[in-house]
Amino acid sequence: MATVVKKEKVKTLITRARIAKRIREMGKQIRKDFPKEPILLLGVLKGAVPFLADLARQIPGEVTFDFIAVSSYGKASHSSGQVKLNKDLDSSIEGKTVLVVEDILDTGLTLQYLLRILQQRKPKHLRIAVLLDKVERRIANVHADYVGFAIPNEFVVGFGLDFAERYRNLPHVGVLQLPCEG
Ligand code: 5GP
């Protein structure tokens, strides 16, 4: 089923049922890997919010949240690799088991920057969970410990991912088709 806004179309790539099933599996795996530890979920605003909310409810035991916001410099279509910190965490992560939760891993430049600054703060463990992974786009040597779905190199929206701030509320992930693309 295609969702239509302003003549743009979103062709479903991953249904909400598949997302829910995969997030249940990821939650179980994360708790299995850290059986007794309190886990701090560190969400990257804004795209990670729906994924973090669902993932948190699938990890039994003690889980807390914090959020960080970053933006890239330069044109959106071009990855410059320069990242700016717009909102820092509220609390220290020293000695904690931290799981960075991100919507999508693309070039990897954003996470590379984030990991560098987070590592300096001496967490006990620093792991990465992403809902989507565009493997073929990778520039930085970054790999996620928990991946929901590997996807092809297409511009996707929904489940937190936006196009000009829209579509974040879609319950599924789809490929955005702009009118000029036919
Ligand atoms: P990276 O630094 O890995 O290239 O980019 C990560 C960020 O780029 C993501 O958090 C997301 O904001 C944005 N991004 C990358 N690919 C897509 C995509 O297909 N759709 C949307 N909506 N954003 C994307």
GROMACS .gro file of C-alpha atoms and ligand atoms in nm:
model
  206
    1MET     CA    1   0.000   0.000   0.000
    2ALA     CA    2   0.139   0.344  -0.092
    3THR     CA    3   0.094   0.655   0.127
    4VAL     CA    4   0.050   0.979  -0.071
    5VAL     CA    5   0.142   1.330   0.052
    6LYS     CA    6   0.180   1.626  -0.189
    7LYS     CA    7   0.211   1.386  -0.486
    8GLU     CA    8   0.511   1.220  -0.327
    9LYS     CA    9   0.469   0.850  -0.281
   10VAL     CA   10   0.607   0.617  -0.021
   11LYS     CA   11   0.646   0.260  -0.137
   12THR     CA   12   0.648   0.023   0.160
   13LEU     CA   13   0.984  -0.147   0.209
   14ILE     CA   14   0.948  -0.292   0.561
   15THR     CA   15   0.604  -0.342   0.716
   16ARG     CA   16   0.523  -0.250   1.076
   17ALA     CA   17   0.478  -0.620   1.158
   18ARG     CA   18   0.829  -0.706   1.037
   19ILE     CA   19   0.973  -0.411   1.229
   20ALA     CA   20   0.794  -0.516   1.549
   21LYS     CA   21   0.914  -0.876   1.516
   22ARG     CA   22   1.273  -0.772   1.453
   23ILE     CA   23   1.276  -0.526   1.744
   24ARG     CA   24   1.152  -0.804   1.977
   25GLU     CA   25   1.444  -1.020   1.865
   26MET     CA   26   1.692  -0.734   1.910
   27GLY     CA   27   1.566  -0.658   2.261
   28LYS     CA   28   1.608  -1.021   2.364
   29GLN     CA   29   1.958  -1.038   2.217
   30ILE     CA   30   2.069  -0.717   2.389
   31ARG     CA   31   1.954  -0.843   2.731
   32LYS     CA   32   2.120  -1.178   2.664
   33ASP     CA   33   2.449  -1.000   2.593
   34PHE     CA   34   2.423  -0.789   2.911
   35PRO     CA   35   2.224  -1.014   3.147
   36LYS     CA   36   2.252  -0.814   3.468
   37GLU     CA   37   2.364  -0.467   3.367
   38PRO     CA   38   2.152  -0.153   3.376
   39ILE     CA   39   2.151  -0.033   3.013
   40LEU     CA   40   2.150   0.333   2.914
   41LEU     CA   41   1.983   0.382   2.576
   42LEU     CA   42   2.133   0.686   2.413
   43GLY     CA   43   1.899   0.806   2.139
   44VAL     CA   44   2.016   1.026   1.853
   45LEU     CA   45   1.744   1.288   1.796
   46LYS     CA   46   1.511   1.300   1.624
   47GLY     CA   47   1.502   0.997   1.397
   48ALA     CA   48   1.576   0.735   1.662
   49VAL     CA   49   1.277   0.819   1.883
   50PRO     CA   50   1.023   0.558   1.758
   51PHE     CA   51   1.291   0.287   1.741
   52LEU     CA   52   1.419   0.368   2.090
   53ALA     CA   53   1.067   0.372   2.236
   54ASP     CA   54   0.987   0.027   2.093
   55LEU     CA   55   1.329  -0.125   2.162
   56ALA     CA   56   1.325  -0.007   2.525
   57ARG     CA   57   1.001  -0.195   2.587
   58GLN     CA   58   1.156  -0.516   2.450
   59ILE     CA   59   1.458  -0.512   2.683
   60PRO     CA   60   1.367  -0.662   3.020
   61GLY     CA   61   1.526  -0.526   3.338
   62GLU     CA   62   1.678  -0.189   3.416
   63VAL     CA   63   1.685   0.050   3.121
   64THR     CA   64   1.722   0.429   3.119
   65PHE     CA   65   1.722   0.688   2.837
   66ASP     CA   66   1.921   0.993   2.740
   67PHE     CA   67   1.932   1.188   2.414
   68ILE     CA   68   2.185   1.366   2.200
   69ALA     CA   69   2.130   1.579   1.889
   70VAL     CA   70   2.372   1.626   1.603
   71SER     CA   71   2.359   1.781   1.259
   72SER     CA   72   2.580   1.765   0.952
   73TYR     CA   73   2.731   2.073   0.791
   74GLY     CA   74   2.691   2.154   0.424
   75LYS     CA   75   2.444   2.027   0.168
   76ALA     CA   76   2.210   1.748   0.275
   77SER     CA   77   2.285   1.556  -0.044
   78HIS     CA   78   2.656   1.549   0.024
   79SER     CA   79   2.825   1.395   0.326
   80SER     CA   80   3.091   1.642   0.432
   81GLY     CA   81   3.187   1.442   0.738
   82GLN     CA   82   3.163   1.751   0.957
   83VAL     CA   83   2.920   1.699   1.240
   84LYS     CA   84   2.798   1.950   1.498
   85LEU     CA   85   2.671   1.866   1.847
   86ASN     CA   86   2.339   2.049   1.896
   87LYS     CA   87   2.231   1.894   2.226
   88ASP     CA   88   2.454   1.710   2.468
   89LEU     CA   89   2.354   1.436   2.712
   90ASP     CA   90   2.197   1.530   3.046
   91SER     CA   91   2.418   1.299   3.256
   92SER     CA   92   2.760   1.139   3.273
   93ILE     CA   93   2.808   0.801   3.101
   94GLU     CA   94   3.126   0.711   3.288
   95GLY     CA   95   3.125   0.344   3.395
   96LYS     CA   96   2.787   0.278   3.232
   97THR     CA   97   2.673   0.026   2.973
   98VAL     CA   98   2.569   0.252   2.687
   99LEU     CA   99   2.378   0.153   2.376
  100VAL     CA  100   2.371   0.424   2.110
  101VAL     CA  101   2.037   0.398   1.929
  102GLU     CA  102   2.024   0.542   1.576
  103ASP     CA  103   1.767   0.521   1.297
  104ILE     CA  104   2.000   0.449   1.006
  105LEU     CA  105   2.366   0.389   0.940
  106ASP     CA  106   2.455   0.540   0.604
  107THR     CA  107   2.807   0.676   0.542
  108GLY     CA  108   2.881   0.619   0.911
  109LEU     CA  109   3.031   0.966   0.952
  110THR     CA  110   2.775   1.077   1.213
  111LEU     CA  111   2.831   0.771   1.432
  112GLN     CA  112   3.207   0.791   1.388
  113TYR     CA  113   3.198   1.144   1.530
  114LEU     CA  114   2.962   1.047   1.812
  115LEU     CA  115   3.161   0.741   1.912
  116ARG     CA  116   3.478   0.947   1.932
  117ILE     CA  117   3.329   1.192   2.182
  118LEU     CA  118   3.143   0.925   2.380
  119GLN     CA  119   3.450   0.703   2.414
  120GLN     CA  120   3.639   0.991   2.577
  121ARG     CA  121   3.378   0.989   2.855
  122LYS     CA  122   3.483   0.638   2.963
  123PRO     CA  123   3.167   0.425   2.947
  124LYS     CA  124   3.203   0.065   3.068
  125HIS     CA  125   3.062  -0.065   2.738
  126LEU     CA  126   2.973   0.131   2.425
  127ARG     CA  127   2.755  -0.049   2.170
  128ILE     CA  128   2.549   0.058   1.868
  129ALA     CA  129   2.198  -0.042   1.763
  130VAL     CA  130   2.056   0.078   1.431
  131LEU     CA  131   1.721  -0.002   1.278
  132LEU     CA  132   1.853   0.022   0.921
  133ASP     CA  133   2.192  -0.026   0.763
  134LYS     CA  134   2.281   0.096   0.410
  135VAL     CA  135   2.593  -0.115   0.391
  136GLU     CA  136   2.706  -0.011   0.043
  137ARG     CA  137   2.714   0.362   0.134
  138ARG     CA  138   2.970   0.325   0.413
  139ILE     CA  139   3.266   0.565   0.414
  140ALA     CA  140   3.371   0.556   0.780
  141ASN     CA  141   3.492   0.236   0.941
  142VAL     CA  142   3.191   0.201   1.170
  143HIS     CA  143   2.990  -0.110   1.231
  144ALA     CA  144   2.675  -0.159   1.437
  145ASP     CA  145   2.652  -0.433   1.700
  146TYR     CA  146   2.277  -0.472   1.648
  147VAL     CA  147   2.118  -0.416   1.306
  148GLY     CA  148   1.746  -0.435   1.235
  149PHE     CA  149   1.756  -0.458   0.857
  150ALA     CA  150   2.022  -0.418   0.587
  151ILE     CA  151   1.863  -0.212   0.308
  152PRO     CA  152   1.958  -0.110  -0.047
  153ASN     CA  153   2.086   0.238  -0.133
  154GLU     CA  154   1.750   0.416  -0.153
  155PHE     CA  155   1.617   0.720   0.034
  156VAL     CA  156   1.381   0.586   0.298
  157VAL     CA  157   1.130   0.753   0.528
  158GLY     CA  158   0.900   0.648   0.811
  159PHE     CA  159   0.944   0.502   1.159
  160GLY     CA  160   1.137   0.815   1.263
  161LEU     CA  161   1.306   0.890   0.931
  162ASP     CA  162   1.202   1.216   0.766
  163PHE     CA  163   1.194   1.409   0.444
  164ALA     CA  164   1.189   1.781   0.539
  165GLU     CA  165   1.065   1.676   0.886
  166ARG     CA  166   0.766   1.486   0.744
  167TYR     CA  167   0.691   1.111   0.745
  168ARG     CA  168   0.852   1.044   1.084
  169ASN     CA  169   0.512   0.921   1.207
  170LEU     CA  170   0.468   0.646   0.945
  171PRO     CA  171   0.445   0.310   1.122
  172HIS     CA  172   0.642   0.138   0.845
  173VAL     CA  173   0.960   0.214   0.645
  174GLY     CA  174   0.921   0.304   0.278
  175VAL     CA  175   1.112   0.435  -0.020
  176LEU     CA  176   1.028   0.796  -0.100
  177GLN     CA  177   0.934   0.852  -0.463
  178LEU     CA  178   0.933   1.218  -0.567
  179PRO     CA  179   0.691   1.331  -0.844
  180CYS     CA  180   0.968   1.398  -1.101
  181GLU     CA  181   1.082   1.037  -1.070
  182GLY     CA  182   0.751   0.926  -1.223
  1835GP     P1  183   2.559   0.904   0.806
  1835GP     O1  184   2.640   0.998   0.887
  1835GP     O2  185   2.569   0.759   0.848
  1835GP     O3  186   2.584   0.921   0.659
  1835GP     O4  187   2.411   0.951   0.817
  1835GP     C1  188   2.326   0.922   0.917
  1835GP     C2  189   2.207   1.015   0.911
  1835GP     O5  190   2.173   1.051   0.775
  1835GP     C3  191   2.084   0.945   0.963
  1835GP     O6  192   2.074   0.959   1.102
  1835GP     C4  193   1.973   1.015   0.889
  1835GP     O7  194   1.938   1.133   0.957
  1835GP     C5  195   2.035   1.052   0.756
  1835GP     N1  196   1.999   0.956   0.649
  1835GP     C6  197   2.083   0.871   0.586
  1835GP     N2  198   2.017   0.797   0.496
  1835GP     C7  199   1.887   0.835   0.503
  1835GP     C8  200   1.767   0.793   0.435
  1835GP     O8  201   1.764   0.705   0.348
  1835GP     N3  202   1.652   0.857   0.471
  1835GP     C9  203   1.648   0.955   0.565
  1835GP     N4  204   1.528   1.009   0.591
  1835GP     N5  205   1.759   0.997   0.630
  1835GP    C10  206   1.877   0.936   0.601
   0.00000   0.00000   0.00000
